[in-house]
PDB file of C-alpha atoms and ligand atoms in Angstrom:
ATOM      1  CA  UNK A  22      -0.458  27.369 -37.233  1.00  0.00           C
ATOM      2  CA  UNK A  23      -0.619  28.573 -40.357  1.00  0.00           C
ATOM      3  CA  UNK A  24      -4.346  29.225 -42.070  1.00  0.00           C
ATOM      4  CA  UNK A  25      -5.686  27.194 -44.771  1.00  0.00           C
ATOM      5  CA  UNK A  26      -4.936  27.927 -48.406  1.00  0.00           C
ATOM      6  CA  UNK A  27      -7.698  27.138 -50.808  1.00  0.00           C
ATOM      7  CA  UNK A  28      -6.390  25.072 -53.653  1.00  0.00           C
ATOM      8  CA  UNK A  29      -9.256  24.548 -55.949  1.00  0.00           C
ATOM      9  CA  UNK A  30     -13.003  24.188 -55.619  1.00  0.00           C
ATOM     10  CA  UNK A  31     -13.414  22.412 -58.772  1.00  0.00           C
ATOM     11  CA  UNK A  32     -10.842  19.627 -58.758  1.00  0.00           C
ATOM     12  CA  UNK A  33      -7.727  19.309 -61.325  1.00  0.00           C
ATOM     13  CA  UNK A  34      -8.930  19.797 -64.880  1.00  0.00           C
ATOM     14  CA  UNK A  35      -6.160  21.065 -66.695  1.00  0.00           C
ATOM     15  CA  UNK A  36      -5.121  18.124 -69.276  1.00  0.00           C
ATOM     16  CA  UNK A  37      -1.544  18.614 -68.262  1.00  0.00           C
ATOM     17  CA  UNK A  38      -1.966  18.789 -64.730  1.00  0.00           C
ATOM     18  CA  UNK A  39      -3.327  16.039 -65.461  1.00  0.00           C
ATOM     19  CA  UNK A  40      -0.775  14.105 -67.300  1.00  0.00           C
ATOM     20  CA  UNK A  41       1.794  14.912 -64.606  1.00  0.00           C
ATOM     21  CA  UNK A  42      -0.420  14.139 -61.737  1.00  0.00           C
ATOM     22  CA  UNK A  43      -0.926  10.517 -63.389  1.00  0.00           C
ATOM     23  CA  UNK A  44       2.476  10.256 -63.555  1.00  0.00           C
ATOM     24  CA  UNK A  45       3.110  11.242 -60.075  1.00  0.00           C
ATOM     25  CA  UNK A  46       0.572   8.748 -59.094  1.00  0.00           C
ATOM     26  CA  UNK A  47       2.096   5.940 -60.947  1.00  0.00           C
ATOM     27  CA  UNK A  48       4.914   6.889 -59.091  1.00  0.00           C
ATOM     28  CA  UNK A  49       4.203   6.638 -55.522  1.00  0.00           C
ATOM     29  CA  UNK A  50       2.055   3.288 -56.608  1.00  0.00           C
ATOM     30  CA  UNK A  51       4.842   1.593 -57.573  1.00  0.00           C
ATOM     31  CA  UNK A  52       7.058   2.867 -54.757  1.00  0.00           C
ATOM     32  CA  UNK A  53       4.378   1.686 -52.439  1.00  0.00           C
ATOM     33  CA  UNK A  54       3.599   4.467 -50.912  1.00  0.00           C
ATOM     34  CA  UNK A  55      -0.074   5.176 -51.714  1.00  0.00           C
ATOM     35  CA  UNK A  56      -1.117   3.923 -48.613  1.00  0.00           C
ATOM     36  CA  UNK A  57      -3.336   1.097 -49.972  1.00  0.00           C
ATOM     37  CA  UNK A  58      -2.547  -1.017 -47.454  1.00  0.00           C
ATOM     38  CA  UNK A  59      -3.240   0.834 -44.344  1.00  0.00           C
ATOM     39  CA  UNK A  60      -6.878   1.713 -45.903  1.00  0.00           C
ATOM     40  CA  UNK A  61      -7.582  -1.845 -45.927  1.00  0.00           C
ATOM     41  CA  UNK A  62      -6.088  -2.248 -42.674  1.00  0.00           C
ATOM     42  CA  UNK A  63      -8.608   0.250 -41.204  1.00  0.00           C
ATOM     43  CA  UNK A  64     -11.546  -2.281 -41.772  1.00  0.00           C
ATOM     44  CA  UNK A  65     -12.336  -2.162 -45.331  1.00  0.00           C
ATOM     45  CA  UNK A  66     -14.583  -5.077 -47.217  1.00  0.00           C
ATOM     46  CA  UNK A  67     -15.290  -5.698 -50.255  1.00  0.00           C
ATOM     47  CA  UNK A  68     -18.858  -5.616 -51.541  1.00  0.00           C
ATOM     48  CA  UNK A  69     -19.816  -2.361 -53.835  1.00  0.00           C
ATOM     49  CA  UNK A  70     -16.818   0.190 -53.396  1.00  0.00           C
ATOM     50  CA  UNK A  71     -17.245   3.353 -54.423  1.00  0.00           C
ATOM     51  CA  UNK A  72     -13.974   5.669 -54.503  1.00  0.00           C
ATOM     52  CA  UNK A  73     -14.257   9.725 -54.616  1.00  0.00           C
ATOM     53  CA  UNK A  74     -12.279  11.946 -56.382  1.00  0.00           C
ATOM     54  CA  UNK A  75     -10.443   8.798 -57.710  1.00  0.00           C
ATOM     55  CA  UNK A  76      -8.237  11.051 -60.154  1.00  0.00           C
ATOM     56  CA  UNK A  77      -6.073   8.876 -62.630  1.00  0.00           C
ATOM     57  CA  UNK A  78      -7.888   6.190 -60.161  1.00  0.00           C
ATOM     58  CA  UNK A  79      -4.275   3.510 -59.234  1.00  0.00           C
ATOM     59  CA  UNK A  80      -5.533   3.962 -55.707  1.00  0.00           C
ATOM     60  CA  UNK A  81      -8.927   2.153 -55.466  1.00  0.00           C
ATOM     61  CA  UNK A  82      -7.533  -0.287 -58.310  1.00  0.00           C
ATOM     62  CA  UNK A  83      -5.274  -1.726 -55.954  1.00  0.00           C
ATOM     63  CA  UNK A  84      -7.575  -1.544 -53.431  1.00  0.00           C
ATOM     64  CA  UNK A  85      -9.830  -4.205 -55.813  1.00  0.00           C
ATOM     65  CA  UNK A  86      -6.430  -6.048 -56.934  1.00  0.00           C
ATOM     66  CA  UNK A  87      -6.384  -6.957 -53.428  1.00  0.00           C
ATOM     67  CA  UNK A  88     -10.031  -7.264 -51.502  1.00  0.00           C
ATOM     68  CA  UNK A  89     -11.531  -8.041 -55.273  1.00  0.00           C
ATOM     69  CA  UNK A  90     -14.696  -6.197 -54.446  1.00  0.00           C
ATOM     70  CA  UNK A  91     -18.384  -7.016 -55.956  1.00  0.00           C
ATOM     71  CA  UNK A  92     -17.637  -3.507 -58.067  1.00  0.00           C
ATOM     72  CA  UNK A  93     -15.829  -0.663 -58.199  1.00  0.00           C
ATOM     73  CA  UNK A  94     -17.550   2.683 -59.021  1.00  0.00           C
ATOM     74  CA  UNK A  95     -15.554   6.296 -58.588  1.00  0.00           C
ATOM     75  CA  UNK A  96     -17.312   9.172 -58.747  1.00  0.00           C
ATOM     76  CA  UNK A  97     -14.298  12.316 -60.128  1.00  0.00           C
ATOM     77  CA  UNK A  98     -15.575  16.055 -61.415  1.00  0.00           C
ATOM     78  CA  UNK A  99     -12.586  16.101 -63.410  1.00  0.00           C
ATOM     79  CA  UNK A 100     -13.124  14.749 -67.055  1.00  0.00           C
ATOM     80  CA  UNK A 101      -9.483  14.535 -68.500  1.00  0.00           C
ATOM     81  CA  UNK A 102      -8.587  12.387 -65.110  1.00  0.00           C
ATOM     82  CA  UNK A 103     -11.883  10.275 -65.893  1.00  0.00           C
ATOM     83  CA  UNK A 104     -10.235   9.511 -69.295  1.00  0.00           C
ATOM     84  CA  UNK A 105      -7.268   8.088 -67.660  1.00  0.00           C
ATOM     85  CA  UNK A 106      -8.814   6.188 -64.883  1.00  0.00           C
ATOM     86  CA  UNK A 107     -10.718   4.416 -67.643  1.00  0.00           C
ATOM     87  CA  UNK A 108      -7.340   3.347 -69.357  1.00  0.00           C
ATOM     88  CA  UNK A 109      -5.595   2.428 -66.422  1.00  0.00           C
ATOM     89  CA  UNK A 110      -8.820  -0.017 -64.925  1.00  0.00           C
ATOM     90  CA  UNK A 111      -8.911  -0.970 -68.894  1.00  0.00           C
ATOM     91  CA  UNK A 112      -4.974  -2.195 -67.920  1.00  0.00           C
ATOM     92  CA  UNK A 113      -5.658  -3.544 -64.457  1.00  0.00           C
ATOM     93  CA  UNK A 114      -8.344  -5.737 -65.914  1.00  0.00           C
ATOM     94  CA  UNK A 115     -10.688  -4.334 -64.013  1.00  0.00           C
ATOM     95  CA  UNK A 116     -14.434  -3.401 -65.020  1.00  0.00           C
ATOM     96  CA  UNK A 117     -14.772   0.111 -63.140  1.00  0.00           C
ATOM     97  CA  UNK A 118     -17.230   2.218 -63.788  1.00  0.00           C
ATOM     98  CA  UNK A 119     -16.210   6.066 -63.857  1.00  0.00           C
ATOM     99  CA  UNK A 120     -18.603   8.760 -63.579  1.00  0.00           C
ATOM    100  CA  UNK A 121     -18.417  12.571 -64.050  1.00  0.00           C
ATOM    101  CA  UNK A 122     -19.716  13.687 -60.387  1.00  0.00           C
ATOM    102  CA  UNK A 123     -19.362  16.374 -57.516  1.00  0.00           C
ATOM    103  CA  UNK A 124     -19.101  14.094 -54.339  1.00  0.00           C
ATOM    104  CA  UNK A 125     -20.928  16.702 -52.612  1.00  0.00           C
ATOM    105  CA  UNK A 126     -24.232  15.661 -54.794  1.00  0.00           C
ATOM    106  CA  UNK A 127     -23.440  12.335 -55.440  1.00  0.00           C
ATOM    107  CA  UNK A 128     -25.195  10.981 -58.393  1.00  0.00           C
ATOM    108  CA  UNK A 129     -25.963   7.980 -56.429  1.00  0.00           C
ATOM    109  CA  UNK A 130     -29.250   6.384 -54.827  1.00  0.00           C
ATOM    110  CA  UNK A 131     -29.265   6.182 -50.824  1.00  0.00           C
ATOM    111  CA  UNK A 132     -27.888   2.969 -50.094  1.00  0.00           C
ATOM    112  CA  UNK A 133     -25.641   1.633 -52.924  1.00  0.00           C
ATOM    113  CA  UNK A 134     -22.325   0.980 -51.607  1.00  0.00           C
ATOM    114  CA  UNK A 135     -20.679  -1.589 -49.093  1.00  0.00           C
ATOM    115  CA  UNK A 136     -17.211   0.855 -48.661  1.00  0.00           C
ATOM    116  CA  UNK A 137     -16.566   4.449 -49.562  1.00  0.00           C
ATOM    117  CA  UNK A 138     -13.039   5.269 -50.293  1.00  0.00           C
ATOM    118  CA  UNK A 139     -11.123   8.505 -51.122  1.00  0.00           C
ATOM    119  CA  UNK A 140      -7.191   9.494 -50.776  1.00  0.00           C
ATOM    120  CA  UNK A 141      -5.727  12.629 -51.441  1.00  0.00           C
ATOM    121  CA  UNK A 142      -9.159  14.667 -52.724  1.00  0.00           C
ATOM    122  CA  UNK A 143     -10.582  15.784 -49.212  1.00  0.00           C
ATOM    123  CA  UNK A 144      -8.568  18.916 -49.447  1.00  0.00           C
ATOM    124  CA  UNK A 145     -10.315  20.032 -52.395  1.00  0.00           C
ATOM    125  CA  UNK A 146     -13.848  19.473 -50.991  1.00  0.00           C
ATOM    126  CA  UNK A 147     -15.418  22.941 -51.282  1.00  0.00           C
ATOM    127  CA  UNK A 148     -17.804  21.751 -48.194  1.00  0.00           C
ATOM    128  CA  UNK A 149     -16.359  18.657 -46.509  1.00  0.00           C
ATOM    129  CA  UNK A 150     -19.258  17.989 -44.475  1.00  0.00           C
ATOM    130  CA  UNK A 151     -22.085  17.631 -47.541  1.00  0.00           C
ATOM    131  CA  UNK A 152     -19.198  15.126 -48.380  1.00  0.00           C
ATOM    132  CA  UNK A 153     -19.507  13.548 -45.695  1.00  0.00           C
ATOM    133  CA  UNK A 154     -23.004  13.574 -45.372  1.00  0.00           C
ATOM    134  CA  UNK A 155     -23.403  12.471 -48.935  1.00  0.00           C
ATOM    135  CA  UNK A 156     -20.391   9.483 -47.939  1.00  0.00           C
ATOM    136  CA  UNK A 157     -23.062   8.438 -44.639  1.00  0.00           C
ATOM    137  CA  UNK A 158     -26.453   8.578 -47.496  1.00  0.00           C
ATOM    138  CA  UNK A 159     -24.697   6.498 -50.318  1.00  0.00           C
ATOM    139  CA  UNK A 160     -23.247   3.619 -47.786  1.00  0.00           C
ATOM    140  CA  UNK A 161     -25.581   0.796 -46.698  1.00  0.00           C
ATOM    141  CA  UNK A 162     -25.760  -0.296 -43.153  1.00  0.00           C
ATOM    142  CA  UNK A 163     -22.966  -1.924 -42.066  1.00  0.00           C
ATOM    143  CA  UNK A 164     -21.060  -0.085 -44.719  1.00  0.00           C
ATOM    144  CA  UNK A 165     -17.334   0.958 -44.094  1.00  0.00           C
ATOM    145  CA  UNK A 166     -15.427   4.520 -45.206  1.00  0.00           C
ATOM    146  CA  UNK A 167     -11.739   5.167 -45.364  1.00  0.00           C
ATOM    147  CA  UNK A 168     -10.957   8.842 -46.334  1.00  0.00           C
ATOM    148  CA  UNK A 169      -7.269   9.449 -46.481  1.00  0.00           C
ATOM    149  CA  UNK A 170      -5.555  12.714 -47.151  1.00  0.00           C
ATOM    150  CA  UNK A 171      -2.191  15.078 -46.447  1.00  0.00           C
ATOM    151  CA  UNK A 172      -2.282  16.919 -43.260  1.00  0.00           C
ATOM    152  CA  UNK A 173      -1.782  20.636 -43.199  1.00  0.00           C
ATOM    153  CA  UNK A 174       0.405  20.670 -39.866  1.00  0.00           C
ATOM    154  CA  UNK A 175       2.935  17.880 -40.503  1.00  0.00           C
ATOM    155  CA  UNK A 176       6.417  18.475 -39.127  1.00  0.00           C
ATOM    156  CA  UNK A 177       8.765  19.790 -41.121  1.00  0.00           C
ATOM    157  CA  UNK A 178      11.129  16.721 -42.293  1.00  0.00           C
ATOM    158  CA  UNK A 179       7.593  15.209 -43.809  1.00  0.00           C
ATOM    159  CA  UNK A 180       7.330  18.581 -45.403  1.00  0.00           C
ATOM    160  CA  UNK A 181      11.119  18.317 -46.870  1.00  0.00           C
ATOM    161  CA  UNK A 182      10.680  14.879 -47.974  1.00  0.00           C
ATOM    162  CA  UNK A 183       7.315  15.271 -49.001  1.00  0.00           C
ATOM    163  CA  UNK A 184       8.815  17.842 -51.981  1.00  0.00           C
ATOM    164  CA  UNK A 185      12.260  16.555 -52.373  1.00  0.00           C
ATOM    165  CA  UNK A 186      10.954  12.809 -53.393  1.00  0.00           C
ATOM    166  CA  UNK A 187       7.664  13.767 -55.365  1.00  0.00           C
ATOM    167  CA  UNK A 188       7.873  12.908 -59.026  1.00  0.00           C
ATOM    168  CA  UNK A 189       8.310  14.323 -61.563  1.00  0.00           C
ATOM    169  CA  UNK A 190      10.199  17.386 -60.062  1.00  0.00           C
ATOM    170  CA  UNK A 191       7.431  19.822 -61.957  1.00  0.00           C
ATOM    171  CA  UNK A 192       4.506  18.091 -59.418  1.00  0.00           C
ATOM    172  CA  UNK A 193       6.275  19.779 -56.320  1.00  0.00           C
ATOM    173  CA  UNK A 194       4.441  22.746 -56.339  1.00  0.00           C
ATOM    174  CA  UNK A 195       1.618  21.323 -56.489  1.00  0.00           C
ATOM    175  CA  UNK A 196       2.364  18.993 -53.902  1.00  0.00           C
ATOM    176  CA  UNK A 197       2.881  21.981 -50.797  1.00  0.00           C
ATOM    177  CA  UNK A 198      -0.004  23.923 -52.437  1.00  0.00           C
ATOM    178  CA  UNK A 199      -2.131  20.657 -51.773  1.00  0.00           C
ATOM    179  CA  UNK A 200      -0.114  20.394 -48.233  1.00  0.00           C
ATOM    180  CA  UNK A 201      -1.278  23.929 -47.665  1.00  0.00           C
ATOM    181  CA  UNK A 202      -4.944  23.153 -48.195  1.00  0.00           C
ATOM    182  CA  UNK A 203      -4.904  20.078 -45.931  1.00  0.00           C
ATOM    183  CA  UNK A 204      -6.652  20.370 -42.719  1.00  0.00           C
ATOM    184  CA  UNK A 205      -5.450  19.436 -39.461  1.00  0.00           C
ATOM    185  CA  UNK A 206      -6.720  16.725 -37.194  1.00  0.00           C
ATOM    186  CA  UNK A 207      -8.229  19.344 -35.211  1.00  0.00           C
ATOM    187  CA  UNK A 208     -10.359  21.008 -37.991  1.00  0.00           C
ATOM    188  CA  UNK A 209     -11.807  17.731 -39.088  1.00  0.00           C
ATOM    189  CA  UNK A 210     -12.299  16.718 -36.251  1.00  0.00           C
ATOM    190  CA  UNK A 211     -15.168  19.757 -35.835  1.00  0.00           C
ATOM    191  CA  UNK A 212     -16.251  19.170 -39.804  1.00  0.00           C
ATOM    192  CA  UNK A 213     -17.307  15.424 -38.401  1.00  0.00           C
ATOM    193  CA  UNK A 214     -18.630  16.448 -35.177  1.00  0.00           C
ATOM    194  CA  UNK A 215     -21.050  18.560 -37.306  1.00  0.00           C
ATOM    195  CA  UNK A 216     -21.984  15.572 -40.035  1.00  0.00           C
ATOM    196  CA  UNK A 217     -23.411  12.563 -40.156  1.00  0.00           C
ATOM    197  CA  UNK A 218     -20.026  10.763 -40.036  1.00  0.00           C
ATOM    198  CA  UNK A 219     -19.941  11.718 -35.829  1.00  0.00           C
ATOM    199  CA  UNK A 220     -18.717   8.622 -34.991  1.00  0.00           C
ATOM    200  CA  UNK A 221     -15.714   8.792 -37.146  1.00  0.00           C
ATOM    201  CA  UNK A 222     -12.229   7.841 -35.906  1.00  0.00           C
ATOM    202  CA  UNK A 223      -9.417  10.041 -37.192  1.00  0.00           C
ATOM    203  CA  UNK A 224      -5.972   8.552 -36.893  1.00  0.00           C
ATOM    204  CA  UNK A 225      -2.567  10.275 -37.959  1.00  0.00           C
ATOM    205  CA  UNK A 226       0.667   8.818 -39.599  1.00  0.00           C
ATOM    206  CA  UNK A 227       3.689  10.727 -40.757  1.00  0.00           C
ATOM    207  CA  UNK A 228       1.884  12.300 -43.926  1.00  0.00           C
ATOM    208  CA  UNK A 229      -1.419  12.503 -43.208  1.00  0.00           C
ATOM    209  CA  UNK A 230      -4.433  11.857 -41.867  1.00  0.00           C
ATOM    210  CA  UNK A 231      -7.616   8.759 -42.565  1.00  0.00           C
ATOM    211  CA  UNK A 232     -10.787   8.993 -41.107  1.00  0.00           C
ATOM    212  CA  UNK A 233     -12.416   5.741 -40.953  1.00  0.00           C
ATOM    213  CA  UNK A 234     -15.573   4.014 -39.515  1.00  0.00           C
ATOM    214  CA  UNK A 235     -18.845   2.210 -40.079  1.00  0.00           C
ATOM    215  CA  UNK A 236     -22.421   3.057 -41.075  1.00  0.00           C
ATOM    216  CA  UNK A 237     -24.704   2.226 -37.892  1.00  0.00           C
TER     217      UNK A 237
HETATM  218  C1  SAM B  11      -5.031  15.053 -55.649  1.00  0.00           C
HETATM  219  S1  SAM B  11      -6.118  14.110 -56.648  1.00  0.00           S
HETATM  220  C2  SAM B  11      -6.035  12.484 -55.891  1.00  0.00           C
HETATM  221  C3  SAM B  11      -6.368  11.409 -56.879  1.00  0.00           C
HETATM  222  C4  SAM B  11      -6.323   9.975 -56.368  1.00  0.00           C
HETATM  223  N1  SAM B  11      -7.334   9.738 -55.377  1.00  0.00           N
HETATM  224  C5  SAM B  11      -4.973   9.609 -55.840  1.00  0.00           C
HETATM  225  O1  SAM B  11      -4.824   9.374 -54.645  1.00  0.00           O
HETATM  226  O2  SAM B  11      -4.042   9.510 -56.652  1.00  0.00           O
HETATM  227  C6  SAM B  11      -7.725  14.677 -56.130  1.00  0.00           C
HETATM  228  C7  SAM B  11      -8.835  14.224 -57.062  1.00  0.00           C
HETATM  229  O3  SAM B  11     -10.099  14.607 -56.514  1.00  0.00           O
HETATM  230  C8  SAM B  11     -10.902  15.132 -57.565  1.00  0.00           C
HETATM  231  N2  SAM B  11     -11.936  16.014 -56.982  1.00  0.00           N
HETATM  232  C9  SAM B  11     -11.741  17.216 -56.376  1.00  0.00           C
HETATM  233  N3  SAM B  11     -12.909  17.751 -55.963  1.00  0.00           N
HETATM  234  C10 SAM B  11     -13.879  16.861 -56.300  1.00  0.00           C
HETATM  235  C11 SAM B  11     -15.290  16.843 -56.146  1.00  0.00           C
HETATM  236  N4  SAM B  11     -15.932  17.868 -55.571  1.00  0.00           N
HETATM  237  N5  SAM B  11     -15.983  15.769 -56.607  1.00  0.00           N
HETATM  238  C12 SAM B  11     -15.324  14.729 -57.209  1.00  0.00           C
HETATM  239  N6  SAM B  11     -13.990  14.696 -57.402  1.00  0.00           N
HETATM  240  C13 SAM B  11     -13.262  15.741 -56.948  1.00  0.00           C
HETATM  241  C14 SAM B  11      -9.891  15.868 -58.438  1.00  0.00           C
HETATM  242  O4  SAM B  11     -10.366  16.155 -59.742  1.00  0.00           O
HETATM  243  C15 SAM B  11      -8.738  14.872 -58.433  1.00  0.00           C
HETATM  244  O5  SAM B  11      -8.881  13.896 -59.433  1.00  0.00           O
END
């Protein structure tokens, strides 16, 4: 197994990263392969949602397209993607509120949010488990989490066709160097043990990996 590659610590802030990554993202949204529905089908409600690291932020917009939550709040440390997940809610018709945050001090009272989301930022968490921890502070009782991301030890046709379909062509190194900083099942599976998220379930599909569960 090969060891974890650090990709960044503080999140994707160059403007043209940027620009290509919302691009990308538009991409596999409209392909259907964001993997919107299998969040929800993990247990999600509505109620106050709050998405991390929601980047150019199509993912927990369709999320509220579909289970039309109370609101929608995403807490991102990157400002040029908080710029474009304003536009894009301003398209969706959707009243989001975006703020400049590290999810691992989240700007956020104890007890705010119904559901925590997140897809595709985990891998970028300087200290996963404060993330955590911060995900089990900021949910209410009750509350539900869904925290998808790519998995470092997929096989290698999800590898192949992980890079040969990502668009446009100029995102695919970014998309193994991301694959490269995934964990495995494994690894998070100690990260939870150790947080307040111990009752977690981690599940696996042919990408990647969601960790899902409720607040006691
Ligand atoms: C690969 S993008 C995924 C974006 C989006 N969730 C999606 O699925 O299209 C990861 C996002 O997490 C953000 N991020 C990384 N570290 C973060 C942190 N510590 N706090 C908040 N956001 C963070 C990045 O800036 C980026 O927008």
């Amino acid at each position: 197994m090969k060891m974890r590659v650090i990709e960044t610590n503080v999140g994707i802030q160059n403007e043209v990263t940027v620009e290509m990554f919302d691009s990308f993202a538009r991409t596999m949204r409209d392909r259907g392969w964001n993997g919107v529905d299998s969040m929800i089908a993990s247990g999600l409600r509505g109620g106050d949602m709050l998405e991390i690291g929601p980047g150019p932020g199509y993912v927990g917009l369709e999320i509220a397209k579909k289970l039309t939550p109370d609101s929608l709040t995403g807490c991102e440390i990157s400002p040029a993607m908080l710029q474009f997940a304003r536009k894009n809610a301003k398209n969706y018709g959707i009243d989001a509120r975006y703020v400049q945050g590290n999810c691992m001090e989240m700007p956020f009272e104890a007890e705010s949010f119904d559901s925590v989301i997140s897809n595709g930022s985990l891998h970028e968490w300087e200290t996963p488990v404060r993330v955590f921890n911060e995900i089990y502070r900021v949910l209410r009782p009750g509350g539900r989490y869904c925290i998808t991301d790519l998995r470092r030890n997929v096989n290698l046709l999800a590898r192949y066709l992980g890079l040969a379909t990502a668009k446009p062509r100029a995102i695919r190194p970014g998309f193994i160097s991301s694959l490269n900083a995934a964990y495995t099942v494994g690894e998070i599976t100690e990260l939870l043990r150790n947080s307040d998220l111990k009752g977690a379930m981690v599940t696996t599909d042919f990408f990647g990996l969601c960790i899902s569960g409720e607040k006691k």
